[in-house]
PDB file of C-alpha atoms and ligand atoms in Angstrom:
ATOM      1  CA  MET U   1      41.951  18.003  16.523  1.00 62.00           C
ATOM      2  CA  ARG U   2      43.081  21.019  14.614  1.00 67.00           C
ATOM      3  CA  GLY U   3      40.361  23.591  14.352  1.00 83.00           C
ATOM      4  CA  CYS U   4      36.713  23.778  13.358  1.00 89.00           C
ATOM      5  CA  GLN U   5      36.780  21.660  10.223  1.00 86.00           C
ATOM      6  CA  ASP U   6      38.260  18.753  12.105  1.00 86.00           C
ATOM      7  CA  ALA U   7      35.832  19.223  14.977  1.00 88.00           C
ATOM      8  CA  ARG U   8      32.777  19.399  12.708  1.00 86.00           C
ATOM      9  CA  VAL U   9      33.711  16.112  11.103  1.00 85.00           C
ATOM     10  CA  HIS U  10      33.531  14.460  14.541  1.00 88.00           C
ATOM     11  CA  LEU U  11      30.346  16.079  15.842  1.00 88.00           C
ATOM     12  CA  GLY U  12      27.938  13.541  14.383  1.00 84.00           C
ATOM     13  CA  ALA U  13      29.870  10.656  15.883  1.00 86.00           C
ATOM     14  CA  TYR U  14      30.053  12.585  19.140  1.00 89.00           C
ATOM     15  CA  VAL U  15      26.275  12.880  19.538  1.00 85.00           C
ATOM     16  CA  LEU U  16      25.903   9.194  18.700  1.00 83.00           C
ATOM     17  CA  ASP U  17      28.510   8.257  21.298  1.00 83.00           C
ATOM     18  CA  GLY U  18      30.693   6.760  18.648  1.00 85.00           C
ATOM     19  CA  LEU U  19      34.059   8.370  19.392  1.00 88.00           C
ATOM     20  CA  SER U  20      37.031   7.054  21.291  1.00 90.00           C
ATOM     21  CA  PRO U  21      37.545   8.679  24.720  1.00 91.00           C
ATOM     22  CA  ALA U  22      40.449  10.715  23.377  1.00 90.00           C
ATOM     23  CA  GLU U  23      38.432  12.031  20.414  1.00 90.00           C
ATOM     24  CA  ARG U  24      35.522  12.725  22.689  1.00 91.00           C
ATOM     25  CA  ALA U  25      37.700  14.816  24.978  1.00 92.00           C
ATOM     26  CA  GLN U  26      39.047  16.729  21.989  1.00 91.00           C
ATOM     27  CA  VAL U  27      35.580  17.496  20.686  1.00 90.00           C
ATOM     28  CA  GLU U  28      34.508  18.679  24.127  1.00 91.00           C
ATOM     29  CA  ALA U  29      37.557  20.834  24.505  1.00 91.00           C
ATOM     30  CA  HIS U  30      36.971  22.408  21.106  1.00 92.00           C
ATOM     31  CA  THR U  31      33.249  23.040  21.558  1.00 90.00           C
ATOM     32  CA  ARG U  32      33.884  24.603  24.957  1.00 89.00           C
ATOM     33  CA  ALA U  33      36.144  27.096  23.319  1.00 88.00           C
ATOM     34  CA  CYS U  34      34.331  27.562  19.999  1.00 90.00           C
ATOM     35  CA  HIS U  35      30.894  29.096  19.842  1.00 89.00           C
ATOM     36  CA  ALA U  36      30.279  28.106  16.218  1.00 88.00           C
ATOM     37  CA  CYS U  37      30.962  24.436  16.798  1.00 90.00           C
ATOM     38  CA  ARG U  38      28.950  24.486  20.027  1.00 89.00           C
ATOM     39  CA  SER U  39      26.027  25.797  18.033  1.00 88.00           C
ATOM     40  CA  GLU U  40      26.543  23.108  15.410  1.00 88.00           C
ATOM     41  CA  LEU U  41      26.548  20.497  18.142  1.00 87.00           C
ATOM     42  CA  ALA U  42      23.257  21.840  19.468  1.00 86.00           C
ATOM     43  CA  ASP U  43      21.761  21.421  16.007  1.00 84.00           C
ATOM     44  CA  LEU U  44      22.809  17.773  15.970  1.00 83.00           C
ATOM     45  CA  ALA U  45      21.359  17.038  19.400  1.00 79.00           C
ATOM     46  CA  PRO U  46      18.007  15.702  18.054  1.00 77.00           C
ATOM     47  CA  LEU U  47      19.739  12.896  16.195  1.00 75.00           C
ATOM     48  CA  PRO U  48      19.876  10.327  19.031  1.00 75.00           C
ATOM     49  CA  GLY U  49      16.169  10.981  19.557  1.00 73.00           C
ATOM     50  CA  LEU U  50      15.472  10.280  15.907  1.00 69.00           C
ATOM     51  CA  LEU U  51      17.397   7.056  16.142  1.00 68.00           C
ATOM     52  CA  ALA U  52      15.520   6.116  19.300  1.00 68.00           C
ATOM     53  CA  LEU U  53      12.292   6.613  17.337  1.00 63.00           C
ATOM     54  CA  VAL U  54      13.592   4.200  14.748  1.00 58.00           C
ATOM     55  CA  GLU U  55      14.500   1.640  17.393  1.00 56.00           C
ATOM     56  CA  GLU U  56      11.463   1.878  19.632  1.00 56.00           C
ATOM     57  CA  ALA U  57       8.566   2.410  17.260  1.00 50.00           C
ATOM     58  CA  PRO U  58       6.445  -0.708  16.648  1.00 49.00           C
ATOM     59  CA  PRO U  59       5.938  -2.963  14.842  1.00 47.00           C
ATOM     60  CA  ALA U  60       9.134  -3.527  12.888  1.00 46.00           C
ATOM     61  CA  PRO U  61      11.530  -0.635  13.249  1.00 45.00           C
ATOM     62  CA  PRO U  62      13.869  -0.370  10.315  1.00 52.00           C
ATOM     63  CA  PRO U  63      17.416  -0.878  11.469  1.00 55.00           C
ATOM     64  CA  GLU U  64      18.913   0.600   8.313  1.00 56.00           C
ATOM     65  CA  LEU U  65      19.441   4.111   9.567  1.00 52.00           C
ATOM     66  CA  ARG U  66      21.305   3.262  12.698  1.00 52.00           C
ATOM     67  CA  THR U  67      23.098   0.479  10.923  1.00 55.00           C
ATOM     68  CA  ARG U  68      24.234   2.911   8.283  1.00 51.00           C
ATOM     69  CA  VAL U  69      25.267   5.470  10.833  1.00 51.00           C
ATOM     70  CA  LEU U  70      27.029   3.137  13.194  1.00 52.00           C
ATOM     71  CA  ALA U  71      28.260   0.779  10.479  1.00 51.00           C
ATOM     72  CA  GLY U  72      26.861  -2.251  12.203  1.00 44.00           C
ATOM     73  CA  ALA U  73      28.504  -2.216  15.623  1.00 42.00           C
ATOM     74  CA  PRO U  74      27.553  -0.261  18.706  1.00 44.00           C
ATOM     75  CA  ARG U  75      30.529   1.512  20.281  1.00 47.00           C
ATOM     76  CA  ARG U  76      32.585   0.790  17.246  1.00 47.00           C
ATOM     77  CA  ARG U  77      34.699   3.668  16.105  1.00 52.00           C
ATOM     78  CA  LEU U  78      33.005   5.495  13.289  1.00 50.00           C
ATOM     79  CA  ALA U  79      34.112   6.963  10.077  1.00 59.00           C
ATOM     80  CA  PRO U  80      33.276  10.525  11.152  1.00 59.00           C
ATOM     81  CA  ARG U  81      32.868  11.983   7.687  1.00 58.00           C
ATOM     82  CA  ARG U  82      30.334   9.366   6.818  1.00 60.00           C
ATOM     83  CA  VAL U  83      28.437  10.032  10.038  1.00 62.00           C
ATOM     84  CA  LEU U  84      28.436  13.764   9.490  1.00 60.00           C
ATOM     85  CA  ALA U  85      27.154  13.378   5.959  1.00 60.00           C
ATOM     86  CA  LEU U  86      24.298  11.198   7.165  1.00 61.00           C
ATOM     87  CA  VAL U  87      23.513  13.511  10.050  1.00 61.00           C
ATOM     88  CA  ALA U  88      23.448  16.505   7.756  1.00 61.00           C
ATOM     89  CA  ALA U  89      21.204  14.705   5.327  1.00 58.00           C
ATOM     90  CA  ALA U  90      18.895  13.600   8.109  1.00 59.00           C
ATOM     91  CA  LEU U  91      18.556  16.972   9.746  1.00 58.00           C
ATOM     92  CA  VAL U  92      18.629  19.277   6.771  1.00 52.00           C
ATOM     93  CA  ALA U  93      16.507  17.294   4.349  1.00 51.00           C
ATOM     94  CA  GLY U  94      14.351  15.486   6.896  1.00 54.00           C
ATOM     95  CA  ILE U  95      15.261  12.184   5.350  1.00 50.00           C
ATOM     96  CA  ALA U  96      15.497  10.364   8.670  1.00 51.00           C
ATOM     97  CA  LEU U  97      11.904  11.058   9.612  1.00 55.00           C
ATOM     98  CA  GLY U  98      10.763  10.292   6.100  1.00 55.00           C
ATOM     99  CA  MET U  99      12.499   6.935   6.190  1.00 53.00           C
ATOM    100  CA  VAL U 100      10.970   6.137   9.550  1.00 53.00           C
ATOM    101  CA  ALA U 101       7.490   7.140   8.467  1.00 52.00           C
ATOM    102  CA  THR U 102       7.707   5.191   5.218  1.00 52.00           C
ATOM    103  CA  ALA U 103       9.102   2.089   6.849  1.00 53.00           C
ATOM    104  CA  LEU U 104       6.497   2.060   9.621  1.00 55.00           C
ATOM    105  CA  LEU U 105       3.460   2.327   7.379  1.00 54.00           C
ATOM    106  CA  PRO U 106       1.848  -1.088   7.051  1.00 53.00           C
ATOM    107  CA  PRO U 107       1.882  -2.470   3.502  1.00 54.00           C
ATOM    108  CA  ARG U 108      -1.260  -1.250   1.827  1.00 53.00           C
ATOM    109  CA  ALA U 109      -3.794  -3.734   0.634  1.00 57.00           C
ATOM    110  CA  PRO U 110      -4.479  -3.256  -3.084  1.00 60.00           C
ATOM    111  CA  GLU U 111      -7.530  -1.047  -3.426  1.00 59.00           C
ATOM    112  CA  PRO U 112     -10.246  -1.965  -5.900  1.00 64.00           C
ATOM    113  CA  ALA U 113      -9.632  -0.123  -9.134  1.00 75.00           C
ATOM    114  CA  VAL U 114     -13.348   0.463  -9.546  1.00 88.00           C
ATOM    115  CA  VAL U 115     -16.289  -0.076  -7.197  1.00 91.00           C
ATOM    116  CA  LEU U 116     -19.768   0.200  -8.717  1.00 94.00           C
ATOM    117  CA  ASP U 117     -23.251   0.096  -7.254  1.00 95.00           C
ATOM    118  CA  LEU U 118     -25.363  -2.728  -8.593  1.00 97.00           C
ATOM    119  CA  LEU U 119     -28.823  -1.362  -9.241  1.00 96.00           C
ATOM    120  CA  PRO U 120     -31.964  -3.518  -9.213  1.00 97.00           C
ATOM    121  CA  GLY U 121     -33.441  -4.788 -12.439  1.00 96.00           C
ATOM    122  CA  GLU U 122     -37.101  -4.356 -13.195  1.00 95.00           C
ATOM    123  CA  GLY U 123     -39.241  -6.226 -10.677  1.00 94.00           C
ATOM    124  CA  PHE U 124     -36.363  -6.782  -8.235  1.00 95.00           C
ATOM    125  CA  GLN U 125     -35.158  -4.971  -5.100  1.00 96.00           C
ATOM    126  CA  THR U 126     -31.715  -6.528  -5.294  1.00 97.00           C
ATOM    127  CA  THR U 127     -28.823  -4.125  -4.727  1.00 96.00           C
ATOM    128  CA  GLY U 128     -25.131  -4.493  -4.020  1.00 96.00           C
ATOM    129  CA  SER U 129     -21.692  -3.631  -5.243  1.00 96.00           C
ATOM    130  CA  ALA U 130     -19.275  -4.852  -7.868  1.00 95.00           C
ATOM    131  CA  SER U 131     -15.577  -4.228  -7.388  1.00 93.00           C
ATOM    132  CA  PHE U 132     -12.837  -4.772  -9.927  1.00 92.00           C
ATOM    133  CA  THR U 133      -9.247  -5.116  -8.800  1.00 91.00           C
ATOM    134  CA  THR U 134      -6.221  -5.681 -10.987  1.00 88.00           C
ATOM    135  CA  THR U 135      -4.227  -8.528  -9.456  1.00 84.00           C
ATOM    136  CA  ARG U 136      -1.416 -10.804 -10.488  1.00 80.00           C
ATOM    137  CA  GLU U 137      -3.990 -13.545 -11.150  1.00 80.00           C
ATOM    138  CA  GLY U 138      -6.102 -11.372 -13.425  1.00 85.00           C
ATOM    139  CA  LEU U 139      -8.947  -8.928 -13.012  1.00 90.00           C
ATOM    140  CA  ARG U 140     -10.684  -9.876  -9.760  1.00 92.00           C
ATOM    141  CA  VAL U 141     -14.442  -9.317  -9.935  1.00 94.00           C
ATOM    142  CA  GLU U 142     -16.187  -9.312  -6.563  1.00 95.00           C
ATOM    143  CA  LEU U 143     -19.933  -9.035  -6.215  1.00 96.00           C
ATOM    144  CA  ALA U 144     -21.812  -8.449  -2.979  1.00 96.00           C
ATOM    145  CA  LEU U 145     -25.578  -8.689  -3.232  1.00 97.00           C
ATOM    146  CA  THR U 146     -28.537  -8.290  -0.887  1.00 97.00           C
ATOM    147  CA  ASP U 147     -32.260  -8.901  -1.289  1.00 96.00           C
ATOM    148  CA  LEU U 148     -32.014 -11.819  -3.659  1.00 97.00           C
ATOM    149  CA  PRO U 149     -35.497 -13.355  -3.542  1.00 96.00           C
ATOM    150  CA  PRO U 150     -35.949 -17.131  -3.411  1.00 94.00           C
ATOM    151  CA  LEU U 151     -36.145 -18.648  -6.886  1.00 93.00           C
ATOM    152  CA  PRO U 152     -38.483 -21.276  -8.240  1.00 91.00           C
ATOM    153  CA  GLU U 153     -37.289 -24.872  -8.314  1.00 91.00           C
ATOM    154  CA  GLY U 154     -34.659 -25.396 -11.001  1.00 91.00           C
ATOM    155  CA  ALA U 155     -33.791 -21.709 -11.383  1.00 94.00           C
ATOM    156  CA  ILE U 156     -30.427 -20.174 -10.476  1.00 95.00           C
ATOM    157  CA  TYR U 157     -28.759 -16.802 -10.163  1.00 96.00           C
ATOM    158  CA  GLU U 158     -25.938 -16.317 -12.639  1.00 96.00           C
ATOM    159  CA  ALA U 159     -23.326 -13.553 -12.946  1.00 96.00           C
ATOM    160  CA  TRP U 160     -22.252 -12.095 -16.282  1.00 95.00           C
ATOM    161  CA  LEU U 161     -19.770  -9.730 -17.840  1.00 94.00           C
ATOM    162  CA  SER U 162     -20.102  -7.992 -21.154  1.00 91.00           C
ATOM    163  CA  ALA U 163     -17.205  -7.018 -23.338  1.00 87.00           C
ATOM    164  CA  PRO U 164     -17.494  -5.009 -26.563  1.00 82.00           C
ATOM    165  CA  ASP U 165     -14.943  -7.256 -28.257  1.00 80.00           C
ATOM    166  CA  THR U 166     -16.636 -10.584 -27.560  1.00 79.00           C
ATOM    167  CA  ASP U 167     -19.822 -12.102 -28.927  1.00 79.00           C
ATOM    168  CA  GLY U 168     -22.479 -12.153 -26.261  1.00 83.00           C
ATOM    169  CA  PRO U 169     -22.206 -12.056 -22.498  1.00 89.00           C
ATOM    170  CA  ILE U 170     -19.499 -13.937 -20.606  1.00 91.00           C
ATOM    171  CA  SER U 171     -20.839 -16.177 -17.868  1.00 92.00           C
ATOM    172  CA  MET U 172     -18.990 -15.910 -14.567  1.00 93.00           C
ATOM    173  CA  GLY U 173     -21.025 -18.756 -13.143  1.00 93.00           C
ATOM    174  CA  ARG U 174     -23.612 -19.425 -10.545  1.00 94.00           C
ATOM    175  CA  VAL U 175     -24.266 -17.067  -7.631  1.00 95.00           C
ATOM    176  CA  GLU U 176     -25.563 -18.927  -4.591  1.00 94.00           C
ATOM    177  CA  PRO U 177     -27.420 -16.812  -2.062  1.00 96.00           C
ATOM    178  CA  THR U 178     -27.751 -17.542   1.627  1.00 95.00           C
ATOM    179  CA  PRO U 179     -31.271 -18.195   2.973  1.00 93.00           C
ATOM    180  CA  ASP U 180     -31.538 -14.502   3.939  1.00 95.00           C
ATOM    181  CA  GLY U 181     -30.975 -13.443   0.317  1.00 96.00           C
ATOM    182  CA  ARG U 182     -27.341 -12.333   0.445  1.00 97.00           C
ATOM    183  CA  ALA U 183     -24.499 -13.470  -1.771  1.00 96.00           C
ATOM    184  CA  THR U 184     -20.837 -12.782  -2.301  1.00 95.00           C
ATOM    185  CA  PHE U 185     -19.185 -13.901  -5.461  1.00 94.00           C
ATOM    186  CA  THR U 186     -15.612 -13.737  -6.777  1.00 94.00           C
ATOM    187  CA  TRP U 187     -14.355 -14.469 -10.237  1.00 93.00           C
ATOM    188  CA  PHE U 188     -11.098 -13.776 -12.085  1.00 91.00           C
ATOM    189  CA  ALA U 189     -11.551 -12.352 -15.543  1.00 91.00           C
ATOM    190  CA  PRO U 190      -8.873 -12.371 -18.211  1.00 88.00           C
ATOM    191  CA  GLY U 191      -7.552  -9.073 -19.519  1.00 85.00           C
ATOM    192  CA  ALA U 192      -7.956  -5.576 -18.170  1.00 86.00           C
ATOM    193  CA  LEU U 193     -10.859  -3.618 -16.756  1.00 88.00           C
ATOM    194  CA  ASP U 194     -11.249  -1.428 -19.823  1.00 87.00           C
ATOM    195  CA  GLU U 195     -12.032  -4.510 -21.906  1.00 89.00           C
ATOM    196  CA  TYR U 196     -15.373  -4.875 -20.126  1.00 91.00           C
ATOM    197  CA  SER U 197     -18.469  -2.767 -20.378  1.00 91.00           C
ATOM    198  CA  GLY U 198     -20.949  -4.186 -17.902  1.00 93.00           C
ATOM    199  CA  VAL U 199     -21.600  -6.595 -15.069  1.00 95.00           C
ATOM    200  CA  TRP U 200     -24.932  -8.045 -14.022  1.00 96.00           C
ATOM    201  CA  VAL U 201     -26.755 -10.914 -12.394  1.00 96.00           C
ATOM    202  CA  THR U 202     -29.700 -12.723 -13.915  1.00 96.00           C
ATOM    203  CA  ALA U 203     -32.268 -15.179 -12.623  1.00 96.00           C
ATOM    204  CA  GLU U 204     -31.961 -18.056 -15.053  1.00 95.00           C
ATOM    205  CA  PRO U 205     -35.119 -20.155 -15.149  1.00 92.00           C
ATOM    206  CA  ASP U 206     -33.337 -23.342 -16.181  1.00 90.00           C
ATOM    207  CA  ALA U 207     -30.048 -24.243 -14.492  1.00 86.00           C
ATOM    208  CA  THR U 208     -29.336 -26.844 -17.161  1.00 86.00           C
ATOM    209  CA  ASP U 209     -29.528 -24.295 -20.006  1.00 85.00           C
ATOM    210  CA  PRO U 210     -26.300 -22.352 -20.443  1.00 83.00           C
ATOM    211  CA  ALA U 211     -27.985 -19.603 -22.467  1.00 84.00           C
ATOM    212  CA  HIS U 212     -28.586 -16.144 -21.045  1.00 84.00           C
ATOM    213  CA  ASP U 213     -32.341 -15.775 -21.085  1.00 84.00           C
ATOM    214  CA  GLY U 214     -33.436 -14.833 -17.570  1.00 92.00           C
ATOM    215  CA  PRO U 215     -34.396 -11.382 -16.305  1.00 95.00           C
ATOM    216  CA  THR U 216     -31.766  -9.003 -14.955  1.00 96.00           C
ATOM    217  CA  VAL U 217     -31.734  -8.966 -11.148  1.00 97.00           C
ATOM    218  CA  ALA U 218     -29.072  -6.278 -10.642  1.00 97.00           C
ATOM    219  CA  ALA U 219     -26.627  -4.572 -12.974  1.00 97.00           C
ATOM    220  CA  ALA U 220     -23.919  -1.946 -13.372  1.00 96.00           C
ATOM    221  CA  GLN U 221     -22.285  -0.337 -16.368  1.00 93.00           C
ATOM    222  CA  LEU U 222     -18.508  -0.048 -16.320  1.00 88.00           C
ATOM    223  CA  PRO U 223     -17.049   3.392 -16.849  1.00 77.00           C
ATOM    224  CA  GLY U 224     -14.679   3.967 -19.724  1.00 62.00           C
ATOM    225  CA  HIS U 225     -16.516   1.478 -21.897  1.00 56.00           C
ATOM    226  CA  GLY U 226     -14.705   1.268 -25.228  1.00 48.00           C
ATOM    227  CA  LYS U 227     -12.181   3.877 -24.101  1.00 45.00           C
ATOM    228  CA  GLY U 228      -9.250   4.187 -26.467  1.00 43.00           C
ATOM    229  CA  ARG U 229     -10.678   1.748 -28.939  1.00 40.00           C
ATOM    230  CA  ASP U 230     -11.110   2.440 -32.608  1.00 40.00           C
ATOM    231  CA  ASP U 231     -14.023   0.108 -33.287  1.00 40.00           C
TER     232      ASP U 231
HETATM  233 ZN1   ZN Y  17      35.031  25.362  15.987  1.00 55.03          ZN
END
């Protein structure tokens, strides 16, 4: 080991216990004699702790960092320049902690793009929410309703979407409440959220008639209706 430059190249491997005994002795001899390199070594001291964080933190610690640093084999002799570069990057730029934090975050569930309150129609106390989430299968429309009153024989609740570019409302189908007047409902709509302008539920007096002619039970307008459209 000839001087500081040579010693510095080996410091990262030294703190990770990746040097041969002879190299280790040389690094120790140099840092005993050289204040600058001793100081550099002190700066690198947190690295094993960072790696321990990577290895111990639940649930699935990312092995990449240590693998990259140790090139896949514990106790294997390292390429010191590569180690030093990684150590410098980790300590100076904080990349190591960033990698750990990013890798440990659980994958986020897709959040609804829009969640709207469903407000009662005239003569009803029905409320709830409508959420719209862009998914691989299409635009997922989820309704959650409370206070749906019992309907007369033969009548049904039906969910609808309106779109400025289509003729008339689009039926999403029948909404079936529980005996206590609650209902959840999911439907996949084609296209994107900004193609729709409203969502609502009606009480259709005749289940056998596909037409929309019952009163509105609960409804919400979609924001951005007609946004970016010329017509
Ligand atoms: Zn030195």
